[in-house]
Short mmCIF file of C-alpha atoms in Angstrom, two decimals:
data_model
loop_
_atom_site.label_atom_id
_atom_site.label_comp_id
_atom_site.label_asym_id
_atom_site.label_seq_id
_atom_site.Cartn_x
_atom_site.Cartn_y
_atom_site.Cartn_z
CA MET A 5 -1.50 -26.11 -20.02
CA LEU A 6 -2.59 -25.69 -16.63
CA THR A 7 -5.75 -28.42 -15.62
CA GLU A 8 -8.46 -28.51 -12.94
CA GLU A 9 -6.87 -30.91 -10.88
CA ASP A 10 -2.73 -28.69 -11.15
CA VAL A 11 -5.68 -25.33 -9.48
CA TYR A 12 -6.94 -28.53 -7.25
CA LYS A 13 -3.55 -29.43 -6.23
CA VAL A 14 -2.48 -25.76 -5.64
CA ALA A 15 -5.30 -25.03 -3.59
CA GLU A 16 -4.42 -28.46 -1.22
CA LEU A 17 -0.69 -26.94 -0.89
CA ALA A 18 -2.20 -23.51 -0.25
CA LYS A 19 -4.69 -25.07 2.35
CA ILE A 20 -7.14 -23.48 0.80
CA GLU A 21 -10.75 -25.47 0.70
CA ILE A 22 -12.32 -24.71 -3.38
CA CYS A 23 -15.61 -25.94 -5.08
CA GLU A 24 -15.35 -26.98 -8.16
CA GLU A 25 -17.20 -23.40 -10.04
CA GLU A 26 -13.65 -22.06 -8.39
CA ALA A 27 -11.43 -24.35 -9.84
CA LYS A 28 -12.90 -23.85 -13.21
CA LYS A 29 -12.65 -20.02 -13.25
CA PHE A 30 -9.07 -19.67 -11.72
CA ARG A 31 -7.90 -22.65 -13.86
CA ALA A 32 -8.58 -20.38 -17.09
CA GLU A 33 -7.48 -16.68 -15.25
CA PHE A 34 -4.15 -18.82 -13.75
CA GLU A 35 -3.67 -19.86 -17.91
CA SER A 36 -3.30 -16.32 -18.96
CA ILE A 37 -2.00 -15.10 -15.39
CA ILE A 38 0.82 -17.37 -16.22
CA GLY A 39 1.51 -17.38 -19.48
CA TYR A 40 2.61 -13.67 -19.03
CA PHE A 41 4.61 -14.89 -16.48
CA ASN A 42 6.26 -16.76 -18.76
CA LEU A 43 7.10 -13.77 -20.88
CA LEU A 44 10.25 -13.75 -17.97
CA ASP A 45 11.68 -17.12 -20.52
CA GLU A 46 13.17 -14.81 -22.83
CA VAL A 47 15.54 -12.58 -19.90
CA ASP A 48 18.49 -14.98 -20.72
CA VAL A 49 21.59 -13.29 -17.92
CA ASP A 50 23.43 -14.25 -15.50
CA VAL A 51 22.61 -11.91 -12.35
CA GLU A 52 22.85 -11.90 -8.64
CA PRO A 53 19.44 -12.37 -7.75
CA THR A 54 18.05 -8.80 -5.19
CA PHE A 55 16.00 -10.75 -2.41
CA GLN A 56 15.97 -6.60 -1.21
CA VAL A 57 16.89 -3.45 -2.01
CA LEU A 58 19.11 -2.18 0.88
CA PRO A 59 22.54 -3.00 1.92
CA ILE A 60 21.85 -4.03 5.07
CA LYS A 61 22.90 -7.73 6.75
CA ASN A 62 22.94 -9.02 10.20
CA VAL A 63 20.58 -7.01 11.88
CA PHE A 64 21.57 -7.35 15.84
CA ARG A 65 19.72 -4.99 18.72
CA GLU A 66 20.71 -5.27 22.43
CA ASP A 67 19.75 -8.47 24.01
CA ILE A 68 17.20 -6.23 26.45
CA PRO A 69 14.65 -7.75 28.37
CA LYS A 70 11.37 -6.25 27.64
CA LYS A 71 7.19 -6.34 28.65
CA GLY A 72 5.68 -8.67 26.33
CA LEU A 73 1.76 -9.29 25.80
CA SER A 74 -0.41 -9.98 28.79
CA ARG A 75 -1.87 -13.64 28.43
CA GLU A 76 -5.48 -11.98 28.37
CA GLU A 77 -3.95 -9.74 25.23
CA ALA A 78 -2.44 -12.30 23.77
CA LEU A 79 -5.57 -15.06 23.91
CA ALA A 80 -8.26 -11.64 23.44
CA ASN A 81 -8.45 -11.97 19.82
CA ALA A 82 -8.94 -15.82 19.86
CA LYS A 83 -12.03 -17.99 19.75
CA HIS A 84 -11.30 -20.93 21.30
CA VAL A 85 -9.27 -20.51 24.13
CA GLU A 86 -9.45 -23.15 27.51
CA ASN A 87 -7.34 -22.56 30.85
CA GLY A 88 -5.50 -20.03 29.32
CA TYR A 89 -4.66 -21.59 25.97
CA PHE A 90 -5.19 -21.20 22.81
CA LYS A 91 -7.21 -24.40 21.24
CA GLY A 92 -6.22 -25.88 17.81
CA PRO A 93 -7.49 -28.21 16.03
CA LYS A 94 -6.69 -31.90 16.08
CA ILE A 95 -2.62 -32.31 14.65
CA VAL A 96 -3.32 -36.12 14.11
CA GLU A 97 -6.12 -37.42 12.75
CA MET B 28 -9.56 19.50 0.19
CA ILE B 29 -8.16 20.88 3.42
CA THR B 30 -4.54 21.91 4.21
CA ILE B 31 -2.87 21.90 7.32
CA ASP B 32 -2.51 25.85 7.52
CA GLU B 33 -5.88 26.36 6.58
CA TRP B 34 -7.03 23.92 9.66
CA LYS B 35 -4.85 26.03 11.85
CA GLU B 36 -6.23 28.70 10.53
CA ARG B 37 -9.79 27.58 11.50
CA LEU B 38 -8.23 26.36 15.10
CA GLU B 39 -8.09 29.66 15.83
CA SER B 40 -11.03 31.02 16.08
CA GLU B 41 -12.78 28.13 16.19
CA LYS B 42 -13.08 25.03 18.59
CA CYS B 43 -11.21 21.17 17.68
CA TYR B 44 -14.02 19.67 19.08
CA ASP B 45 -16.69 21.15 16.95
CA LEU B 46 -13.98 20.93 13.64
CA VAL B 47 -13.77 17.63 13.96
CA CYS B 48 -18.03 17.38 14.50
CA GLU B 49 -18.16 19.03 11.23
CA ILE B 50 -15.73 16.28 9.45
CA TYR B 51 -17.49 13.53 11.11
CA ASP B 52 -20.99 14.52 10.15
CA ARG B 53 -19.12 14.94 6.63
CA ILE B 54 -18.04 11.55 6.79
CA GLU B 55 -21.42 10.44 8.12
CA LYS B 56 -23.48 11.85 5.25
CA SER B 57 -21.03 10.83 2.82
CA LYS B 58 -21.68 8.39 -0.25
CA LEU B 59 -17.53 7.87 -0.54
CA ASN B 60 -17.50 4.75 1.15
CA ALA B 61 -14.07 5.73 2.68
CA TYR B 62 -13.83 4.47 6.06
CA ILE B 63 -14.77 1.23 7.53
CA THR B 64 -14.12 1.54 11.32
CA LEU B 65 -14.93 5.88 12.90
CA CYS B 66 -13.51 5.85 16.49
CA LYS B 67 -15.64 8.85 17.03
CA ASP B 68 -16.03 9.12 21.25
CA LEU B 69 -11.64 9.18 20.91
CA ALA B 70 -11.21 11.91 18.56
CA LEU B 71 -13.94 14.03 20.35
CA LYS B 72 -11.79 13.11 23.91
CA GLU B 73 -8.36 14.18 21.83
CA ALA B 74 -10.33 17.07 20.41
CA GLU B 75 -11.25 18.55 23.99
CA LYS B 76 -8.39 17.94 25.31
CA TYR B 77 -6.84 20.26 22.25
CA ASP B 78 -8.88 22.96 23.46
CA LYS B 79 -8.05 22.63 26.77
CA GLY B 80 -4.58 23.16 25.76
CA GLN B 81 -3.31 19.43 26.84
CA LYS B 82 -2.01 18.46 23.01
CA SER B 83 1.25 19.66 21.90
CA GLY B 84 3.50 18.44 18.79
CA LYS B 85 3.71 18.69 15.39
CA LEU B 86 0.72 17.77 14.38
CA ALA B 87 -1.51 18.79 17.84
CA GLY B 88 -4.95 18.89 16.94
CA ILE B 89 -4.89 17.63 12.70
CA PRO B 90 -7.22 14.53 12.36
CA ILE B 91 -5.98 12.19 10.39
CA ALA B 92 -7.19 9.23 8.90
CA ILE B 93 -5.02 5.85 8.75
CA LYS B 94 -5.24 2.58 6.37
CA ASP B 95 -6.71 -0.45 7.89
CA CYS B 96 -3.91 -2.73 7.30
CA ILE B 97 -1.84 -0.22 10.60
CA SER B 98 -2.30 -1.51 13.48
CA THR B 99 -4.12 0.61 16.05
CA LYS B 100 -3.81 -0.36 19.89
CA GLY B 101 -7.64 -0.69 20.92
CA ILE B 102 -9.20 0.15 17.38
CA ARG B 103 -10.25 -2.39 14.63
CA THR B 104 -7.79 -3.20 12.18
CA THR B 105 -9.24 -5.35 9.16
CA CYS B 106 -6.92 -5.27 6.10
CA GLY B 107 -10.45 -4.80 4.37
CA SER B 108 -10.76 -8.75 5.27
CA LYS B 109 -13.48 -10.53 6.52
CA MET B 110 -10.91 -12.67 7.92
CA LEU B 111 -9.67 -9.76 10.37
CA GLU B 112 -13.30 -8.48 10.43
CA ASN B 113 -13.48 -8.48 14.67
CA TYR B 114 -9.42 -7.88 15.22
CA ILE B 115 -8.22 -5.49 17.42
CA PRO B 116 -4.95 -4.98 17.87
CA PRO B 117 -2.98 -5.14 21.57
CA PHE B 118 0.00 -2.81 20.41
CA ASP B 119 -0.32 0.33 18.17
CA ALA B 120 2.02 0.25 14.68
CA HIS B 121 5.29 2.17 14.87
CA VAL B 122 4.17 5.01 12.68
CA ILE B 123 0.89 5.52 15.22
CA GLU B 124 2.88 5.85 18.12
CA ASN B 125 4.92 8.75 15.97
CA LEU B 126 1.55 10.37 15.41
CA LYS B 127 0.46 10.12 19.12
CA ARG B 128 4.12 11.86 20.35
CA GLU B 129 2.74 14.62 17.58
CA GLY B 130 -0.71 14.61 18.63
CA ALA B 131 -2.86 13.73 15.69
CA ILE B 132 -6.12 13.15 16.05
CA ILE B 133 -6.91 9.89 14.43
CA ILE B 134 -10.13 9.86 12.80
CA GLY B 135 -10.53 6.44 11.48
CA LYS B 136 -9.35 3.69 9.32
CA THR B 137 -9.43 3.64 6.28
CA ASN B 138 -11.15 1.15 3.53
CA MET B 139 -9.30 -0.66 1.13
CA ASP B 140 -8.28 -3.48 -1.36
CA GLU B 141 -8.57 -6.92 0.82
CA PHE B 142 -4.64 -7.41 2.23
CA ALA B 143 -3.92 -4.22 0.09
CA MET B 144 -4.50 -6.51 -3.05
CA GLY B 145 -5.79 -4.57 -6.06
CA THR B 146 -5.76 -1.56 -7.68
CA THR B 147 -9.75 0.14 -7.77
CA THR B 148 -10.22 -0.82 -3.66
CA GLU B 149 -13.26 -3.76 -5.25
CA THR B 150 -11.42 -6.21 -3.62
CA SER B 151 -12.46 -4.26 -0.14
CA TYR B 152 -14.84 -7.32 1.97
CA PHE B 153 -16.42 -3.80 2.94
CA GLY B 154 -18.02 -2.45 0.11
CA VAL B 155 -16.53 -0.41 -2.96
CA VAL B 156 -14.79 3.46 -1.83
CA ARG B 157 -16.09 5.89 -4.27
CA ASN B 158 -14.16 8.19 -6.29
CA PRO B 159 -14.77 11.55 -5.41
CA TYR B 160 -15.14 13.78 -8.26
CA ASP B 161 -17.50 10.90 -9.25
CA LEU B 162 -19.46 8.36 -7.44
CA SER B 163 -19.72 6.19 -10.36
CA ARG B 164 -15.92 5.43 -10.70
CA VAL B 165 -13.49 4.02 -8.70
CA ALA B 166 -10.78 5.67 -5.91
CA GLY B 167 -8.23 3.68 -6.70
CA GLY B 168 -6.35 1.17 -4.81
CA SER B 169 -5.34 -0.56 -2.86
CA SER B 170 -5.37 3.24 -0.38
CA GLY B 171 -8.60 3.99 -1.80
CA GLY B 172 -10.36 5.23 1.15
CA SER B 173 -7.01 7.04 2.41
CA GLY B 174 -7.35 9.12 -0.64
CA ALA B 175 -11.17 9.37 -1.67
CA CYS B 176 -11.41 11.17 2.13
CA LEU B 177 -8.77 13.88 2.06
CA GLY B 178 -10.69 14.37 -1.74
CA GLY B 179 -13.86 14.22 0.06
CA ASP B 180 -12.64 16.87 3.00
CA GLU B 181 -13.20 13.50 5.61
CA ALA B 182 -9.77 14.21 7.06
CA VAL B 183 -6.31 16.87 7.02
CA LEU B 184 -3.99 13.85 6.14
CA ALA B 185 -3.83 10.29 5.21
CA LEU B 186 -1.55 7.12 5.87
CA GLY B 187 -1.42 4.97 3.11
CA SER B 188 0.75 1.73 1.79
CA ASP B 189 2.62 0.70 -1.51
CA THR B 190 3.37 -2.28 -2.29
CA GLY B 191 2.67 -2.09 -6.06
CA GLY B 192 2.08 1.38 -6.50
CA SER B 193 -1.24 1.06 -3.61
CA ILE B 194 -0.48 4.93 -2.87
CA ARG B 195 0.33 6.36 -5.87
CA CYS B 196 -3.04 5.54 -8.00
CA PRO B 197 -5.67 6.47 -5.24
CA ALA B 198 -3.52 10.47 -5.11
CA SER B 199 -3.46 9.87 -8.83
CA PHE B 200 -7.01 9.32 -8.74
CA CYS B 201 -8.47 11.66 -5.56
CA GLY B 202 -6.15 14.39 -6.86
CA VAL B 203 -4.27 14.36 -3.54
CA VAL B 204 -0.03 14.16 -2.99
CA GLY B 205 0.50 10.91 -2.19
CA LEU B 206 4.38 9.09 -1.58
CA LYS B 207 5.89 6.18 -1.63
CA PRO B 208 9.46 5.86 0.66
CA THR B 209 12.55 4.48 0.09
CA TYR B 210 12.29 1.27 1.87
CA GLY B 211 13.08 1.08 5.08
CA LEU B 212 12.66 4.77 5.62
CA VAL B 213 9.83 4.60 7.78
CA SER B 214 9.40 1.12 10.44
CA ARG B 215 6.95 -1.52 8.51
CA TYR B 216 6.22 -2.61 12.45
CA GLY B 217 2.83 -2.69 13.03
CA LEU B 218 1.60 -3.27 8.85
CA ILE B 219 0.17 -6.42 7.96
CA PRO B 220 2.65 -7.45 5.42
CA TYR B 221 1.11 -8.72 2.43
CA ALA B 222 5.04 -8.41 0.50
CA ASN B 223 6.97 -7.80 2.89
CA SER B 224 10.69 -6.99 0.48
CA LEU B 225 8.13 -4.74 -2.05
CA GLU B 226 6.11 -2.54 0.58
CA GLN B 227 5.98 0.67 2.45
CA ILE B 228 4.07 2.81 4.55
CA GLY B 229 3.36 6.01 3.16
CA PRO B 230 1.92 10.06 3.82
CA MET B 231 -1.07 11.20 1.65
CA ALA B 232 -2.12 14.27 1.94
CA CYS B 233 -3.30 17.64 0.64
CA SER B 234 0.03 19.29 -0.18
CA VAL B 235 3.53 19.10 -0.86
CA LYS B 236 4.19 21.02 1.84
CA ASP B 237 1.79 18.68 4.24
CA LEU B 238 3.18 15.38 2.38
CA ALA B 239 6.77 16.50 4.18
CA LEU B 240 5.91 16.91 7.25
CA LEU B 241 4.03 13.37 7.70
CA LEU B 242 7.06 12.21 6.60
CA GLU B 243 9.02 13.75 8.79
CA ILE B 244 6.66 12.39 11.56
CA ILE B 245 6.54 9.12 10.03
CA ALA B 246 10.60 8.10 9.29
CA GLY B 247 12.68 7.49 11.62
CA LYS B 248 15.31 4.75 13.29
CA ASP B 249 12.97 1.44 14.40
CA GLU B 250 14.86 -2.16 15.63
CA ARG B 251 11.18 -4.33 15.68
CA ASP B 252 11.56 -3.62 11.64
CA SER B 253 15.03 -5.39 11.05
CA THR B 254 14.72 -4.06 7.42
CA ASN B 255 14.83 -0.16 8.93
CA ALA B 256 17.55 2.15 7.80
CA GLY B 257 17.81 3.43 10.66
CA ARG B 258 17.93 6.98 9.21
CA GLU B 259 15.70 9.73 10.60
CA PHE B 260 13.87 12.13 7.73
CA LYS B 261 14.31 15.99 7.73
CA PHE B 262 12.98 18.07 4.52
CA GLU B 263 15.44 20.89 3.05
CA TYR B 264 13.89 22.32 0.25
CA CYS B 265 16.52 22.69 -2.72
CA SER B 266 15.73 25.01 -5.61
CA LYS B 267 18.21 23.93 -7.68
CA LYS B 268 17.70 23.12 -11.37
CA PHE B 269 17.42 19.42 -11.80
CA LYS B 270 17.83 17.24 -14.52
CA VAL B 271 14.53 15.06 -15.14
CA GLY B 272 14.54 12.12 -17.05
CA ILE B 273 11.06 11.00 -19.03
CA VAL B 274 11.19 7.47 -18.91
CA LYS B 275 10.49 6.36 -21.75
CA GLU B 276 8.64 2.89 -21.19
CA MET B 277 6.34 4.48 -18.68
CA GLY B 278 3.21 5.95 -20.60
CA GLY B 279 -0.04 5.60 -20.32
CA ASN B 280 -4.04 6.21 -22.68
CA GLU B 281 -3.81 9.01 -25.19
CA GLU B 282 -5.46 11.08 -22.69
CA VAL B 283 -3.07 10.61 -20.08
CA ASN B 284 -0.20 10.75 -22.60
CA SER B 285 -1.37 14.30 -24.07
CA ARG B 286 -1.60 15.71 -19.80
CA PHE B 287 1.91 14.41 -19.14
CA GLU B 288 3.50 15.96 -22.71
CA GLU B 289 1.42 19.50 -21.47
CA ALA B 290 3.26 19.20 -18.07
CA VAL B 291 6.78 17.72 -19.56
CA GLU B 292 6.58 21.89 -22.04
CA ILE B 293 5.44 23.15 -18.16
CA ILE B 294 8.66 21.91 -16.25
CA LYS B 295 11.23 22.82 -19.66
CA ASN B 296 9.02 26.44 -19.40
CA MET B 297 10.51 26.99 -15.61
CA GLY B 298 13.87 26.30 -16.43
CA PHE B 299 14.61 22.48 -15.93
CA GLU B 300 16.57 20.72 -17.82
CA VAL B 301 14.11 17.56 -19.54
CA GLY B 302 15.60 14.12 -21.43
CA GLU B 303 14.79 10.92 -22.30
CA VAL B 304 15.64 7.41 -20.51
CA SER B 305 15.13 4.05 -21.59
CA MET B 306 15.05 0.70 -18.97
CA PRO B 307 15.04 -1.82 -20.99
CA SER B 308 14.36 -4.15 -17.88
CA PHE B 309 10.74 -2.57 -17.83
CA LYS B 310 9.48 -5.05 -20.04
CA TYR B 311 9.78 -7.79 -17.68
CA ALA B 312 9.15 -5.30 -14.23
CA LEU B 313 5.30 -6.15 -14.17
CA ALA B 314 5.79 -10.25 -15.02
CA ALA B 315 8.65 -10.02 -12.16
CA TYR B 316 6.34 -7.56 -9.16
CA TYR B 317 3.74 -10.04 -9.84
CA ILE B 318 5.80 -13.39 -9.17
CA ILE B 319 7.50 -12.11 -6.20
CA ALA B 320 4.52 -10.48 -4.18
CA THR B 321 2.16 -13.46 -4.60
CA GLY B 322 5.27 -15.66 -3.74
CA GLU B 323 5.36 -13.42 -0.50
CA ALA B 324 1.65 -13.28 0.31
CA SER B 325 1.06 -17.28 0.00
CA SER B 326 4.09 -17.15 2.81
CA ASN B 327 2.53 -14.40 4.61
CA LEU B 328 -0.53 -15.13 4.36
CA ALA B 329 -0.17 -18.77 5.41
CA ARG B 330 -0.78 -17.02 9.29
CA TYR B 331 -4.58 -16.89 9.30
CA ASP B 332 -5.18 -20.14 10.66
CA GLY B 333 -8.46 -19.38 12.68
CA VAL B 334 -6.46 -19.65 15.88
CA ARG B 335 -4.92 -17.21 17.60
CA TYR B 336 -6.74 -14.24 15.85
CA GLY B 337 -9.07 -13.70 12.86
CA PHE B 338 -12.02 -15.57 11.49
CA ALA B 339 -13.16 -19.08 13.24
CA LEU B 340 -15.20 -21.42 12.57
CA GLU B 341 -17.63 -22.30 15.70
CA GLU B 342 -16.11 -26.43 15.99
CA LEU B 343 -12.56 -26.94 15.97
CA ASP B 344 -12.06 -29.93 13.76
CA SER B 345 -9.13 -32.01 12.37
CA TRP B 346 -5.84 -29.32 11.39
CA THR B 347 -6.07 -29.45 7.60
CA LYS B 348 -10.29 -29.32 7.38
CA TYR B 349 -10.14 -26.49 10.08
CA PHE B 350 -7.61 -24.10 8.38
CA SER B 351 -8.83 -25.06 4.95
CA LYS B 352 -12.57 -24.06 5.24
CA VAL B 353 -11.01 -21.08 7.69
CA ARG B 354 -9.43 -19.73 4.66
CA SER B 355 -12.09 -20.73 1.74
CA LEU B 356 -14.91 -18.82 3.61
CA GLY B 357 -12.10 -16.01 5.23
CA PHE B 358 -10.70 -15.08 2.21
CA GLY B 359 -12.01 -12.90 -0.98
CA GLU B 360 -11.34 -13.86 -3.87
CA GLU B 361 -8.59 -11.85 -5.13
CA VAL B 362 -6.62 -13.40 -2.11
CA LYS B 363 -7.01 -16.66 -2.74
CA ARG B 364 -5.78 -16.56 -6.37
CA ARG B 365 -3.01 -14.38 -5.25
CA ILE B 366 -2.17 -16.79 -2.66
CA MET B 367 -2.55 -20.08 -4.99
CA LEU B 368 0.06 -17.90 -7.85
CA GLY B 369 2.72 -17.39 -5.53
CA THR B 370 2.42 -21.43 -3.62
CA TYR B 371 2.28 -22.55 -7.46
CA ALA B 372 5.35 -20.09 -8.21
CA LEU B 373 7.59 -21.34 -4.87
CA SER B 374 6.21 -24.94 -5.78
CA ALA B 375 8.96 -27.43 -6.40
CA GLY B 376 10.37 -27.51 -10.53
CA TYR B 377 8.72 -23.87 -11.19
CA TYR B 378 11.01 -21.70 -8.81
CA GLY B 379 13.96 -21.25 -10.88
CA LYS B 380 11.45 -20.79 -14.00
CA TYR B 381 9.37 -18.26 -11.72
CA TYR B 382 10.73 -16.83 -8.74
CA LEU B 383 14.16 -16.62 -9.29
CA LYS B 384 13.77 -15.64 -12.69
CA ALA B 385 11.99 -12.47 -10.92
CA LEU B 386 14.68 -12.09 -8.87
CA LYS B 387 17.33 -11.41 -11.80
CA VAL B 388 14.26 -8.93 -13.48
CA ARG B 389 15.09 -7.24 -9.92
CA THR B 390 18.61 -6.55 -10.40
CA LEU B 391 18.00 -5.84 -13.62
CA VAL B 392 15.39 -2.74 -13.16
CA LYS B 393 17.27 -1.78 -9.91
CA ARG B 394 20.37 -1.35 -12.68
CA ASP B 395 18.35 0.46 -14.82
CA PHE B 396 17.34 2.93 -12.04
CA GLU B 397 20.95 3.20 -10.72
CA SER B 398 22.46 4.07 -14.24
CA ALA B 399 19.57 6.93 -15.07
CA LEU B 400 19.55 8.34 -11.47
CA ALA B 401 23.63 8.63 -11.94
CA LYS B 402 22.83 10.86 -15.26
CA TYR B 403 19.34 12.31 -14.09
CA ASP B 404 18.56 13.84 -10.64
CA LEU B 405 15.01 12.66 -11.43
CA LEU B 406 12.19 10.53 -13.20
CA ILE B 407 8.96 11.89 -14.28
CA SER B 408 6.03 9.57 -15.82
CA PRO B 409 2.67 9.62 -15.89
CA THR B 410 0.73 8.04 -12.75
CA MET B 411 -2.04 5.68 -14.17
CA PRO B 412 -1.95 4.62 -17.45
CA ALA B 413 -5.91 5.41 -17.46
CA LEU B 414 -8.32 8.17 -15.36
CA PRO B 415 -10.34 6.68 -12.82
CA PHE B 416 -12.68 3.37 -13.64
CA LYS B 417 -16.08 3.42 -14.15
CA ILE B 418 -16.68 0.39 -11.45
CA GLY B 419 -16.41 -2.93 -12.12
CA GLU B 420 -15.26 -1.97 -15.40
CA LEU B 421 -12.50 -4.15 -15.00
CA ALA B 422 -13.40 -7.33 -14.40
CA ASP B 423 -9.99 -9.50 -15.85
CA PRO B 424 -7.67 -9.86 -13.26
CA LEU B 425 -4.58 -9.75 -15.71
CA THR B 426 -6.26 -6.66 -17.22
CA MET B 427 -5.81 -5.26 -13.40
CA TYR B 428 -3.07 -6.50 -13.01
CA LYS B 429 -1.86 -4.49 -16.01
CA MET B 430 -2.39 -1.14 -14.40
CA ASP B 431 0.16 -1.33 -12.33
CA VAL B 432 2.37 -1.31 -14.97
CA ASN B 433 4.09 2.32 -14.21
CA THR B 434 4.16 1.90 -10.44
CA VAL B 435 5.39 -1.07 -9.73
CA PRO B 436 9.05 -0.85 -10.79
CA ILE B 437 10.06 1.46 -8.02
CA ASN B 438 8.95 -1.16 -5.08
CA LEU B 439 11.22 -3.98 -7.21
CA ALA B 440 14.23 -1.01 -7.31
CA GLY B 441 12.66 0.15 -3.40
CA ILE B 442 13.24 3.75 -4.30
CA PRO B 443 10.69 6.45 -3.16
CA ALA B 444 8.66 7.95 -5.86
CA LEU B 445 5.60 11.16 -5.30
CA SER B 446 2.26 11.34 -7.19
CA LEU B 447 1.30 14.82 -8.13
CA PRO B 448 -1.94 15.95 -8.97
CA ALA B 449 -1.49 17.92 -12.28
CA GLY B 450 -5.20 19.14 -12.45
CA PHE B 451 -8.11 17.58 -14.49
CA ILE B 452 -9.32 15.60 -17.70
CA LYS B 453 -13.27 14.99 -18.08
CA SER B 454 -13.41 16.81 -14.63
CA LEU B 455 -11.07 13.62 -13.83
CA PRO B 456 -8.01 14.16 -11.67
CA VAL B 457 -4.61 12.69 -12.86
CA GLY B 458 -1.70 12.38 -11.86
CA ILE B 459 2.28 12.46 -12.21
CA GLN B 460 4.80 10.12 -11.15
CA ILE B 461 8.00 11.63 -10.29
CA MET B 462 10.61 9.65 -9.04
CA GLY B 463 14.85 9.80 -7.38
CA ASN B 464 17.14 7.87 -5.68
CA TYR B 465 16.92 6.13 -2.66
CA PHE B 466 16.84 8.97 0.69
CA GLU B 467 16.55 11.84 -1.84
CA GLU B 468 12.80 11.88 -0.76
CA SER B 469 14.08 15.79 -0.60
CA LYS B 470 15.20 16.89 -3.79
CA ILE B 471 11.91 14.46 -4.90
CA LEU B 472 9.48 16.88 -2.43
CA SER B 473 11.32 20.39 -3.52
CA PHE B 474 11.21 19.79 -7.01
CA ALA B 475 6.92 18.28 -6.65
CA MET B 476 6.26 21.67 -4.61
CA ASP B 477 7.73 24.35 -7.59
CA LEU B 478 6.11 22.27 -10.54
CA GLU B 479 2.71 22.41 -7.58
CA LYS B 480 2.47 25.83 -7.51
CA VAL B 481 2.66 26.06 -11.24
CA PHE B 482 0.28 22.99 -12.03
CA LYS B 483 -2.78 24.32 -9.68
CA GLU B 484 -2.46 27.96 -11.71
CA VAL B 485 -2.28 26.24 -15.53
CA PHE B 486 -4.06 23.78 -15.20
#
């Protein structure tokens, strides 16, 4: 049983502000979706998990210096810019 | 629908500039809503270059549409989201570099479900894409714009991306051909990520021949994607009478099944040996897919912080408040739903129950495919379990997720699969799915090419 409190908790972890109406709607939907996920409880096998499908490991490339984005290009999509830097929100409250 | 051969034939006597103008005229009058952003000035300039003999390459002068989750330098790339409404990438995706090298003309960026999360393109911030065969129905998703623009003669080729069926579903619903390549065959560099371990960029086209050519161009080695297989692709037609397995667990409603059975009869009559295979793990594949996909999404989409790019607020607040507000206003409902589901499935106490279990199911799915493909060259099923839905028909999220039942096992295993048109039912397109072993796209394409000819005559 999933409560609205659980939904608020998950929203907080995901850093998404939700309103009361959304919490109600998501609670009901999550209950049915997660109920469906619980189908996996039936699976009782001890096999290795597959994180990715290709048999490739530790892919390296030569360490050759290349030109990256210019400062101007990197900042072009940011709304808050100051003295050639990204300006972010306060981290310490 | 326009094939490359038909386009080239017209280019012999007409100006590329005029033909491209004709495409834009059609788009501007269109009700499909297939495009989010058009790059008309740029495209017409390229067409002019072609007319002056300044463009070369395998796709010289051919108009292509690009799904809006693929980065295009200097051209707005929104991913169907308010979050990226004004985002202009400072670089090209690997596949875009390749297309430009071959002389293709980019017409615009196609509409899609927000962050590729959806099966109908109804979650797009830019409105639903309509089906070219019935405007009251969806074009499928998430690459709905790429499917619809081909079905509606608004491009000759298109790129889509496929995380759980997002190329094959709109291909099926719009009566075009679409392929999800083997995981790692096409570089994901510049693809805005949703679920990295599942997704691939892939070709969509109006004929199997065009599809094969487009795959040759976008596939290949790229060290900027560490999961790239480092292989090139060259299509080699093979006339062999393949052994074909019908997957028992993949089906559809009555209408779809009856068309599929007709197709199977045709395949038998063409001299292919047809058998049946059972994949017991598929019972769990859909649940496993949604756990893995939402889990990866919850981590991937953490990058949208409203600081470096994307939707931002006028005032910078404290970090937690700002971040939560930006994401609350910038993401649509389905994206929030999936980020939160993934966050839940990955949270302390649930990791073993959901995520790890899903990864184990993935191993079982992979093994089922491996043993089936040891017996058969190719596997077949209906692509979608139903015909194109009415807009708004699938209101409940879980009902919508269940429509991906035939397509998601392929992404879990990483094998390639193609959707081929098999005519129409009640004037709506229907598709069949052809699956093959890792990197055996040539077998799939050869078989599809044989079928395409016969299906066109029969259906």
